[in-house]
């Protein structure tokens, strides 16, 4: 399998606080990597460094052959190929679902209205919300809003999708639908990095699980190994708390 993401010796500090302390990670095209670990271990910062929402202090991040950490890179062009879905859905509350899905396609990708709307409807159908095309975000449940946010990202035709605890803000009964959409996306071959506390999802969908603590990857491997038979004491302690 070809490599999509290559991270070498990635370090990130906020002032004196070293949050990422040397991350090496390669993600192949089509691979689903779940990142688990305690709060404050640097999971969000890692994802944010992969699309340069945070500027790494040092190290290299390469996505699809483009080095994002090269000072001369066209960062907007590079970022366009990476979708990100957050815990808070960040929809534009004053825009309809359709407009939420078309605005960046039109402004950033310069697609015409007809094409942008076609792509939007296609992706809404993909997340099971074709009939909500004219709704306002406030009329939707949290789970539906998160699925719209996923459809909005997909409308930009990303090569890589980053998910940062996409179900953590949802009522428990709404989590399953969002995980179902993510599972479908994984089955369709999308390359995904997913920070999650949903261990069952990680076990069923991840090709690889990373356990982070204190800004380093403590261990990684197939889900059955890392979650089912962790080698490190820190992993065991964490899992004992969340399982
Ligand atoms: P996680 O997602 O694993 O909970 P984060 O990556 O969000 O961890 O944060 C790791 C550490 O970095 C935490 O101690 C957090 O307070 C700190 N941190 C994150 N972002 C910033 C920032 N912009 N400025 C200062 N400290 C930050
Ligand atoms: Mg986080």
PDB file of C-alpha atoms and ligand atoms in Angstrom:
ATOM      1  CA  UNK A   1       0.000   0.000   0.000  1.00  0.00           C
ATOM      2  CA  UNK A   2       1.264   3.472  -0.770  1.00  0.00           C
ATOM      3  CA  UNK A   3       2.024   5.955   1.969  1.00  0.00           C
ATOM      4  CA  UNK A   4      -0.297   8.939   2.406  1.00  0.00           C
ATOM      5  CA  UNK A   5       0.901  10.476   5.681  1.00  0.00           C
ATOM      6  CA  UNK A   6       4.483  10.518   6.891  1.00  0.00           C
ATOM      7  CA  UNK A   7       5.324  12.170  10.188  1.00  0.00           C
ATOM      8  CA  UNK A   8       8.894  12.244  11.445  1.00  0.00           C
ATOM      9  CA  UNK A   9      10.152  13.405  14.819  1.00  0.00           C
ATOM     10  CA  UNK A  10       7.226  15.792  15.194  1.00  0.00           C
ATOM     11  CA  UNK A  11       7.548  18.075  18.193  1.00  0.00           C
ATOM     12  CA  UNK A  12       5.224  20.774  19.447  1.00  0.00           C
ATOM     13  CA  UNK A  13       5.632  23.012  22.456  1.00  0.00           C
ATOM     14  CA  UNK A  14       3.408  25.734  23.821  1.00  0.00           C
ATOM     15  CA  UNK A  15       5.899  27.939  25.636  1.00  0.00           C
ATOM     16  CA  UNK A  16       7.677  25.680  28.105  1.00  0.00           C
ATOM     17  CA  UNK A  17       5.074  22.919  27.742  1.00  0.00           C
ATOM     18  CA  UNK A  18       6.231  20.080  25.481  1.00  0.00           C
ATOM     19  CA  UNK A  19       3.034  18.585  24.143  1.00  0.00           C
ATOM     20  CA  UNK A  20       4.402  16.379  21.332  1.00  0.00           C
ATOM     21  CA  UNK A  21       7.794  14.903  22.095  1.00  0.00           C
ATOM     22  CA  UNK A  22       8.911  13.129  18.944  1.00  0.00           C
ATOM     23  CA  UNK A  23       6.108  11.458  16.995  1.00  0.00           C
ATOM     24  CA  UNK A  24       6.988   9.113  14.121  1.00  0.00           C
ATOM     25  CA  UNK A  25       4.025   7.800  12.195  1.00  0.00           C
ATOM     26  CA  UNK A  26       3.256   6.540   8.723  1.00  0.00           C
ATOM     27  CA  UNK A  27      -0.291   6.062   7.478  1.00  0.00           C
ATOM     28  CA  UNK A  28      -0.983   4.151   4.270  1.00  0.00           C
ATOM     29  CA  UNK A  29      -3.696   5.042   1.795  1.00  0.00           C
ATOM     30  CA  UNK A  30      -6.950   3.443   2.863  1.00  0.00           C
ATOM     31  CA  UNK A  31      -5.762   2.832   6.393  1.00  0.00           C
ATOM     32  CA  UNK A  32      -7.854   3.689   9.460  1.00  0.00           C
ATOM     33  CA  UNK A  33      -5.778   4.679  12.475  1.00  0.00           C
ATOM     34  CA  UNK A  34      -7.494   5.258  15.807  1.00  0.00           C
ATOM     35  CA  UNK A  35      -5.666   7.347  18.405  1.00  0.00           C
ATOM     36  CA  UNK A  36      -6.497   6.737  22.054  1.00  0.00           C
ATOM     37  CA  UNK A  37      -5.014   8.067  25.258  1.00  0.00           C
ATOM     38  CA  UNK A  38      -5.740  10.156  28.326  1.00  0.00           C
ATOM     39  CA  UNK A  39      -6.865  13.765  28.231  1.00  0.00           C
ATOM     40  CA  UNK A  40      -3.920  16.095  27.693  1.00  0.00           C
ATOM     41  CA  UNK A  41      -1.717  13.461  26.063  1.00  0.00           C
ATOM     42  CA  UNK A  42      -1.466  15.454  22.808  1.00  0.00           C
ATOM     43  CA  UNK A  43      -3.999  13.653  20.587  1.00  0.00           C
ATOM     44  CA  UNK A  44      -5.730  16.800  19.338  1.00  0.00           C
ATOM     45  CA  UNK A  45      -2.428  18.590  18.893  1.00  0.00           C
ATOM     46  CA  UNK A  46      -1.186  15.701  16.752  1.00  0.00           C
ATOM     47  CA  UNK A  47      -4.223  15.920  14.453  1.00  0.00           C
ATOM     48  CA  UNK A  48      -3.978  19.705  14.347  1.00  0.00           C
ATOM     49  CA  UNK A  49      -0.333  19.452  13.291  1.00  0.00           C
ATOM     50  CA  UNK A  50      -1.335  17.117  10.439  1.00  0.00           C
ATOM     51  CA  UNK A  51      -3.382  19.879   8.807  1.00  0.00           C
ATOM     52  CA  UNK A  52      -1.317  22.740  10.219  1.00  0.00           C
ATOM     53  CA  UNK A  53      -4.014  24.216  12.422  1.00  0.00           C
ATOM     54  CA  UNK A  54      -0.996  24.166  14.744  1.00  0.00           C
ATOM     55  CA  UNK A  55       2.479  24.883  13.488  1.00  0.00           C
ATOM     56  CA  UNK A  56       4.896  22.155  14.568  1.00  0.00           C
ATOM     57  CA  UNK A  57       7.894  23.313  16.588  1.00  0.00           C
ATOM     58  CA  UNK A  58      10.076  20.869  14.657  1.00  0.00           C
ATOM     59  CA  UNK A  59       9.871  17.738  12.591  1.00  0.00           C
ATOM     60  CA  UNK A  60       8.324  16.852   9.261  1.00  0.00           C
ATOM     61  CA  UNK A  61       4.734  16.268   8.171  1.00  0.00           C
ATOM     62  CA  UNK A  62       4.221  14.992   4.614  1.00  0.00           C
ATOM     63  CA  UNK A  63       0.742  14.333   3.216  1.00  0.00           C
ATOM     64  CA  UNK A  64       0.358  12.921  -0.276  1.00  0.00           C
ATOM     65  CA  UNK A  65       3.969  13.722  -1.122  1.00  0.00           C
ATOM     66  CA  UNK A  66       3.621  17.393  -0.122  1.00  0.00           C
ATOM     67  CA  UNK A  67       5.708  18.489   2.841  1.00  0.00           C
ATOM     68  CA  UNK A  68       3.394  20.671   4.928  1.00  0.00           C
ATOM     69  CA  UNK A  69       6.279  21.722   7.138  1.00  0.00           C
ATOM     70  CA  UNK A  70       8.179  23.157   4.164  1.00  0.00           C
ATOM     71  CA  UNK A  71       8.096  26.933   4.717  1.00  0.00           C
ATOM     72  CA  UNK A  72       7.450  27.457   1.000  1.00  0.00           C
ATOM     73  CA  UNK A  73       4.461  25.118   0.764  1.00  0.00           C
ATOM     74  CA  UNK A  74       1.119  26.467  -0.498  1.00  0.00           C
ATOM     75  CA  UNK A  75      -0.600  25.709   2.768  1.00  0.00           C
ATOM     76  CA  UNK A  76      -4.126  26.448   1.580  1.00  0.00           C
ATOM     77  CA  UNK A  77      -3.738  24.081  -1.362  1.00  0.00           C
ATOM     78  CA  UNK A  78      -2.279  21.399   0.909  1.00  0.00           C
ATOM     79  CA  UNK A  79      -5.015  21.801   3.514  1.00  0.00           C
ATOM     80  CA  UNK A  80      -7.761  21.475   0.929  1.00  0.00           C
ATOM     81  CA  UNK A  81      -6.922  17.804   0.578  1.00  0.00           C
ATOM     82  CA  UNK A  82      -7.467  17.132   4.283  1.00  0.00           C
ATOM     83  CA  UNK A  83     -10.904  17.077   5.920  1.00  0.00           C
ATOM     84  CA  UNK A  84     -11.376  17.583   9.631  1.00  0.00           C
ATOM     85  CA  UNK A  85     -14.362  16.878  11.834  1.00  0.00           C
ATOM     86  CA  UNK A  86     -14.389  18.207  15.379  1.00  0.00           C
ATOM     87  CA  UNK A  87     -16.235  17.402  18.565  1.00  0.00           C
ATOM     88  CA  UNK A  88     -18.234  20.615  18.062  1.00  0.00           C
ATOM     89  CA  UNK A  89     -19.732  20.444  14.610  1.00  0.00           C
ATOM     90  CA  UNK A  90     -18.964  24.050  13.632  1.00  0.00           C
ATOM     91  CA  UNK A  91     -21.775  24.350  11.095  1.00  0.00           C
ATOM     92  CA  UNK A  92     -22.778  27.835   9.975  1.00  0.00           C
ATOM     93  CA  UNK A  93     -25.991  28.225  11.971  1.00  0.00           C
ATOM     94  CA  UNK A  94     -27.418  30.949   9.723  1.00  0.00           C
ATOM     95  CA  UNK A  95     -27.009  28.854   6.553  1.00  0.00           C
ATOM     96  CA  UNK A  96     -29.149  25.953   5.359  1.00  0.00           C
ATOM     97  CA  UNK A  97     -27.677  22.489   5.213  1.00  0.00           C
ATOM     98  CA  UNK A  98     -27.286  22.831   1.457  1.00  0.00           C
ATOM     99  CA  UNK A  99     -25.467  26.151   1.756  1.00  0.00           C
ATOM    100  CA  UNK A 100     -23.228  24.725   4.489  1.00  0.00           C
ATOM    101  CA  UNK A 101     -22.184  22.048   2.008  1.00  0.00           C
ATOM    102  CA  UNK A 102     -21.746  24.273  -1.023  1.00  0.00           C
ATOM    103  CA  UNK A 103     -20.061  27.414   0.324  1.00  0.00           C
ATOM    104  CA  UNK A 104     -16.510  26.094   0.544  1.00  0.00           C
ATOM    105  CA  UNK A 105     -16.874  24.127  -2.683  1.00  0.00           C
ATOM    106  CA  UNK A 106     -17.796  27.344  -4.451  1.00  0.00           C
ATOM    107  CA  UNK A 107     -15.375  29.725  -2.728  1.00  0.00           C
ATOM    108  CA  UNK A 108     -12.371  27.466  -2.316  1.00  0.00           C
ATOM    109  CA  UNK A 109     -12.706  24.929  -5.139  1.00  0.00           C
ATOM    110  CA  UNK A 110     -14.464  27.425  -7.462  1.00  0.00           C
ATOM    111  CA  UNK A 111     -17.129  24.924  -8.426  1.00  0.00           C
ATOM    112  CA  UNK A 112     -20.257  26.276 -10.103  1.00  0.00           C
ATOM    113  CA  UNK A 113     -23.562  26.232  -8.227  1.00  0.00           C
ATOM    114  CA  UNK A 114     -25.018  23.242 -10.087  1.00  0.00           C
ATOM    115  CA  UNK A 115     -21.978  21.062  -9.543  1.00  0.00           C
ATOM    116  CA  UNK A 116     -21.598  22.106  -5.901  1.00  0.00           C
ATOM    117  CA  UNK A 117     -25.248  21.261  -5.245  1.00  0.00           C
ATOM    118  CA  UNK A 118     -24.953  17.921  -6.995  1.00  0.00           C
ATOM    119  CA  UNK A 119     -21.901  17.006  -4.887  1.00  0.00           C
ATOM    120  CA  UNK A 120     -23.658  18.249  -1.728  1.00  0.00           C
ATOM    121  CA  UNK A 121     -26.752  16.115  -2.358  1.00  0.00           C
ATOM    122  CA  UNK A 122     -24.612  13.105  -3.142  1.00  0.00           C
ATOM    123  CA  UNK A 123     -22.754  13.438   0.156  1.00  0.00           C
ATOM    124  CA  UNK A 124     -25.887  14.146   2.176  1.00  0.00           C
ATOM    125  CA  UNK A 125     -27.304  10.906   0.807  1.00  0.00           C
ATOM    126  CA  UNK A 126     -24.089   9.176   1.806  1.00  0.00           C
ATOM    127  CA  UNK A 127     -24.610  10.187   5.461  1.00  0.00           C
ATOM    128  CA  UNK A 128     -28.312   9.322   5.313  1.00  0.00           C
ATOM    129  CA  UNK A 129     -29.652  12.879   5.370  1.00  0.00           C
ATOM    130  CA  UNK A 130     -30.791  13.497   1.798  1.00  0.00           C
ATOM    131  CA  UNK A 131     -34.135  14.803   3.031  1.00  0.00           C
ATOM    132  CA  UNK A 132     -32.530  17.475   5.255  1.00  0.00           C
ATOM    133  CA  UNK A 133     -31.071  19.472   2.394  1.00  0.00           C
ATOM    134  CA  UNK A 134     -33.220  22.548   3.124  1.00  0.00           C
ATOM    135  CA  UNK A 135     -33.159  22.317   6.929  1.00  0.00           C
ATOM    136  CA  UNK A 136     -31.344  24.793   9.153  1.00  0.00           C
ATOM    137  CA  UNK A 137     -28.698  23.299  11.484  1.00  0.00           C
ATOM    138  CA  UNK A 138     -30.717  24.297  14.561  1.00  0.00           C
ATOM    139  CA  UNK A 139     -33.553  22.039  13.432  1.00  0.00           C
ATOM    140  CA  UNK A 140     -31.306  18.964  13.489  1.00  0.00           C
ATOM    141  CA  UNK A 141     -30.204  16.727  16.339  1.00  0.00           C
ATOM    142  CA  UNK A 142     -26.548  16.771  17.350  1.00  0.00           C
ATOM    143  CA  UNK A 143     -25.983  13.485  15.566  1.00  0.00           C
ATOM    144  CA  UNK A 144     -27.546  14.816  12.383  1.00  0.00           C
ATOM    145  CA  UNK A 145     -25.465  18.002  12.620  1.00  0.00           C
ATOM    146  CA  UNK A 146     -22.320  15.936  12.956  1.00  0.00           C
ATOM    147  CA  UNK A 147     -23.294  13.868   9.911  1.00  0.00           C
ATOM    148  CA  UNK A 148     -23.834  17.119   7.991  1.00  0.00           C
ATOM    149  CA  UNK A 149     -20.368  18.228   9.103  1.00  0.00           C
ATOM    150  CA  UNK A 150     -18.949  14.964   7.758  1.00  0.00           C
ATOM    151  CA  UNK A 151     -20.830  15.415   4.471  1.00  0.00           C
ATOM    152  CA  UNK A 152     -19.493  18.960   4.243  1.00  0.00           C
ATOM    153  CA  UNK A 153     -15.921  17.697   4.608  1.00  0.00           C
ATOM    154  CA  UNK A 154     -16.514  14.943   2.057  1.00  0.00           C
ATOM    155  CA  UNK A 155     -17.839  17.476  -0.439  1.00  0.00           C
ATOM    156  CA  UNK A 156     -14.315  18.863  -0.670  1.00  0.00           C
ATOM    157  CA  UNK A 157     -13.101  15.438  -1.899  1.00  0.00           C
ATOM    158  CA  UNK A 158     -10.389  15.041   0.745  1.00  0.00           C
ATOM    159  CA  UNK A 159      -7.671  12.419   0.490  1.00  0.00           C
ATOM    160  CA  UNK A 160      -7.453  12.194   4.251  1.00  0.00           C
ATOM    161  CA  UNK A 161     -10.078  12.636   6.958  1.00  0.00           C
ATOM    162  CA  UNK A 162      -9.193  13.635  10.519  1.00  0.00           C
ATOM    163  CA  UNK A 163     -11.755  13.094  13.268  1.00  0.00           C
ATOM    164  CA  UNK A 164     -11.228  14.588  16.725  1.00  0.00           C
ATOM    165  CA  UNK A 165     -13.620  12.904  19.165  1.00  0.00           C
ATOM    166  CA  UNK A 166     -16.522  13.278  16.734  1.00  0.00           C
ATOM    167  CA  UNK A 167     -19.047  11.646  19.053  1.00  0.00           C
ATOM    168  CA  UNK A 168     -17.953  13.049  22.418  1.00  0.00           C
ATOM    169  CA  UNK A 169     -20.483  15.895  22.448  1.00  0.00           C
ATOM    170  CA  UNK A 170     -23.435  13.688  21.466  1.00  0.00           C
ATOM    171  CA  UNK A 171     -26.188  12.184  23.541  1.00  0.00           C
ATOM    172  CA  UNK A 172     -25.495   8.443  23.804  1.00  0.00           C
ATOM    173  CA  UNK A 173     -28.417   7.430  21.602  1.00  0.00           C
ATOM    174  CA  UNK A 174     -27.055   9.559  18.736  1.00  0.00           C
ATOM    175  CA  UNK A 175     -23.521   8.161  18.753  1.00  0.00           C
ATOM    176  CA  UNK A 176     -24.306   5.020  16.769  1.00  0.00           C
ATOM    177  CA  UNK A 177     -25.497   6.816  13.631  1.00  0.00           C
ATOM    178  CA  UNK A 178     -22.326   8.914  13.432  1.00  0.00           C
ATOM    179  CA  UNK A 179     -20.092   5.894  14.006  1.00  0.00           C
ATOM    180  CA  UNK A 180     -22.095   4.069  11.338  1.00  0.00           C
ATOM    181  CA  UNK A 181     -21.315   6.795   8.811  1.00  0.00           C
ATOM    182  CA  UNK A 182     -17.626   6.655   9.750  1.00  0.00           C
ATOM    183  CA  UNK A 183     -17.623   2.889   9.423  1.00  0.00           C
ATOM    184  CA  UNK A 184     -19.128   3.176   5.938  1.00  0.00           C
ATOM    185  CA  UNK A 185     -16.486   5.722   5.007  1.00  0.00           C
ATOM    186  CA  UNK A 186     -13.769   3.356   6.195  1.00  0.00           C
ATOM    187  CA  UNK A 187     -15.320   0.520   4.175  1.00  0.00           C
ATOM    188  CA  UNK A 188     -15.312   2.804   1.126  1.00  0.00           C
ATOM    189  CA  UNK A 189     -11.534   3.083   1.475  1.00  0.00           C
ATOM    190  CA  UNK A 190     -11.098   6.552   2.999  1.00  0.00           C
ATOM    191  CA  UNK A 191      -7.828   7.130   4.848  1.00  0.00           C
ATOM    192  CA  UNK A 192      -8.762   8.192   8.359  1.00  0.00           C
ATOM    193  CA  UNK A 193      -7.093   9.282  11.597  1.00  0.00           C
ATOM    194  CA  UNK A 194      -9.637   9.130  14.398  1.00  0.00           C
ATOM    195  CA  UNK A 195      -9.159  10.322  17.970  1.00  0.00           C
ATOM    196  CA  UNK A 196     -11.836   8.489  19.909  1.00  0.00           C
ATOM    197  CA  UNK A 197     -12.889   7.042  23.227  1.00  0.00           C
ATOM    198  CA  UNK A 198     -15.170   4.551  21.455  1.00  0.00           C
ATOM    199  CA  UNK A 199     -13.160   1.399  22.075  1.00  0.00           C
ATOM    200  CA  UNK A 200     -15.706  -0.862  20.378  1.00  0.00           C
ATOM    201  CA  UNK A 201     -15.495   1.262  17.220  1.00  0.00           C
ATOM    202  CA  UNK A 202     -11.693   1.173  17.367  1.00  0.00           C
ATOM    203  CA  UNK A 203     -11.735  -2.603  17.740  1.00  0.00           C
ATOM    204  CA  UNK A 204     -14.070  -3.104  14.819  1.00  0.00           C
ATOM    205  CA  UNK A 205     -12.906  -0.446  12.353  1.00  0.00           C
ATOM    206  CA  UNK A 206      -9.279   0.495  13.042  1.00  0.00           C
ATOM    207  CA  UNK A 207      -6.510  -1.145  11.078  1.00  0.00           C
ATOM    208  CA  UNK A 208      -4.193   0.164  13.748  1.00  0.00           C
ATOM    209  CA  UNK A 209      -4.568   1.687  17.192  1.00  0.00           C
ATOM    210  CA  UNK A 210      -2.090   4.141  18.702  1.00  0.00           C
ATOM    211  CA  UNK A 211      -1.955   4.722  22.424  1.00  0.00           C
ATOM    212  CA  UNK A 212      -0.524   8.141  23.280  1.00  0.00           C
ATOM    213  CA  UNK A 213       0.546   9.392  26.673  1.00  0.00           C
ATOM    214  CA  UNK A 214       2.692  12.378  27.583  1.00  0.00           C
ATOM    215  CA  UNK A 215       3.247  13.439  23.984  1.00  0.00           C
ATOM    216  CA  UNK A 216       4.647  10.144  22.712  1.00  0.00           C
ATOM    217  CA  UNK A 217       3.199   7.039  21.081  1.00  0.00           C
ATOM    218  CA  UNK A 218       3.567   4.514  23.873  1.00  0.00           C
ATOM    219  CA  UNK A 219       2.430   1.566  21.792  1.00  0.00           C
ATOM    220  CA  UNK A 220       0.691   0.796  18.541  1.00  0.00           C
ATOM    221  CA  UNK A 221      -0.552  -2.196  16.642  1.00  0.00           C
ATOM    222  CA  UNK A 222      -3.721  -4.013  15.635  1.00  0.00           C
ATOM    223  CA  UNK A 223      -6.699  -3.121  17.846  1.00  0.00           C
ATOM    224  CA  UNK A 224      -6.931  -6.622  19.273  1.00  0.00           C
ATOM    225  CA  UNK A 225      -3.378  -6.290  20.482  1.00  0.00           C
ATOM    226  CA  UNK A 226      -3.347  -2.713  21.816  1.00  0.00           C
ATOM    227  CA  UNK A 227      -6.842  -2.798  23.331  1.00  0.00           C
ATOM    228  CA  UNK A 228      -7.160  -6.528  23.873  1.00  0.00           C
ATOM    229  CA  UNK A 229      -3.670  -7.348  25.138  1.00  0.00           C
ATOM    230  CA  UNK A 230      -1.755  -4.124  25.864  1.00  0.00           C
ATOM    231  CA  UNK A 231       1.953  -4.509  26.540  1.00  0.00           C
ATOM    232  CA  UNK A 232       2.551  -1.354  28.515  1.00  0.00           C
ATOM    233  CA  UNK A 233       1.447  -0.616  32.035  1.00  0.00           C
ATOM    234  CA  UNK A 234       0.342   2.891  31.037  1.00  0.00           C
ATOM    235  CA  UNK A 235      -1.943   1.453  28.351  1.00  0.00           C
ATOM    236  CA  UNK A 236      -3.413  -1.040  30.791  1.00  0.00           C
ATOM    237  CA  UNK A 237      -4.067   1.693  33.364  1.00  0.00           C
ATOM    238  CA  UNK A 238      -5.798   3.859  30.759  1.00  0.00           C
ATOM    239  CA  UNK A 239      -7.931   1.025  29.416  1.00  0.00           C
ATOM    240  CA  UNK A 240      -8.943  -0.042  32.899  1.00  0.00           C
ATOM    241  CA  UNK A 241     -10.431   3.420  33.345  1.00  0.00           C
ATOM    242  CA  UNK A 242     -12.294   3.664  30.030  1.00  0.00           C
ATOM    243  CA  UNK A 243     -13.486   0.111  29.353  1.00  0.00           C
TER     244      UNK A 243
HETATM  245  P1  LIG B   1      -5.677  15.709  24.143  1.00  0.00           P
HETATM  246  O1  LIG B   1      -6.380  15.984  22.852  1.00  0.00           O
HETATM  247  O2  LIG B   1      -4.953  14.411  24.157  1.00  0.00           O
HETATM  248  O3  LIG B   1      -6.580  15.846  25.322  1.00  0.00           O
HETATM  249  P2  LIG B   1      -4.293  18.186  23.577  1.00  0.00           P
HETATM  250  O4  LIG B   1      -3.489  17.936  22.369  1.00  0.00           O
HETATM  251  O5  LIG B   1      -5.564  18.936  23.408  1.00  0.00           O
HETATM  252  O6  LIG B   1      -4.544  16.800  24.334  1.00  0.00           O
HETATM  253  O7  LIG B   1      -3.446  18.985  24.642  1.00  0.00           O
HETATM  254  C1  LIG B   1      -2.216  18.534  25.124  1.00  0.00           C
HETATM  255  C2  LIG B   1      -1.656  19.565  26.077  1.00  0.00           C
HETATM  256  O8  LIG B   1      -1.380  20.751  25.361  1.00  0.00           O
HETATM  257  C3  LIG B   1      -2.604  19.952  27.203  1.00  0.00           C
HETATM  258  O9  LIG B   1      -1.837  20.133  28.368  1.00  0.00           O
HETATM  259  C4  LIG B   1      -3.176  21.251  26.730  1.00  0.00           C
HETATM  260  O10 LIG B   1      -3.542  22.068  27.805  1.00  0.00           O
HETATM  261  C5  LIG B   1      -2.012  21.851  25.966  1.00  0.00           C
HETATM  262  N1  LIG B   1      -2.434  22.752  24.875  1.00  0.00           N
HETATM  263  C6  LIG B   1      -3.154  22.397  23.787  1.00  0.00           C
HETATM  264  N2  LIG B   1      -3.338  23.459  22.972  1.00  0.00           N
HETATM  265  C7  LIG B   1      -2.727  24.504  23.564  1.00  0.00           C
HETATM  266  C8  LIG B   1      -2.547  25.884  23.218  1.00  0.00           C
HETATM  267  N3  LIG B   1      -3.045  26.386  22.072  1.00  0.00           N
HETATM  268  N4  LIG B   1      -1.852  26.662  24.074  1.00  0.00           N
HETATM  269  C9  LIG B   1      -1.325  26.157  25.213  1.00  0.00           C
HETATM  270  N5  LIG B   1      -1.441  24.874  25.598  1.00  0.00           N
HETATM  271  C10 LIG B   1      -2.133  24.059  24.783  1.00  0.00           C
HETATM  272 MG1  LIG B   2      -8.342  16.416  22.449  1.00  0.00          MG
END
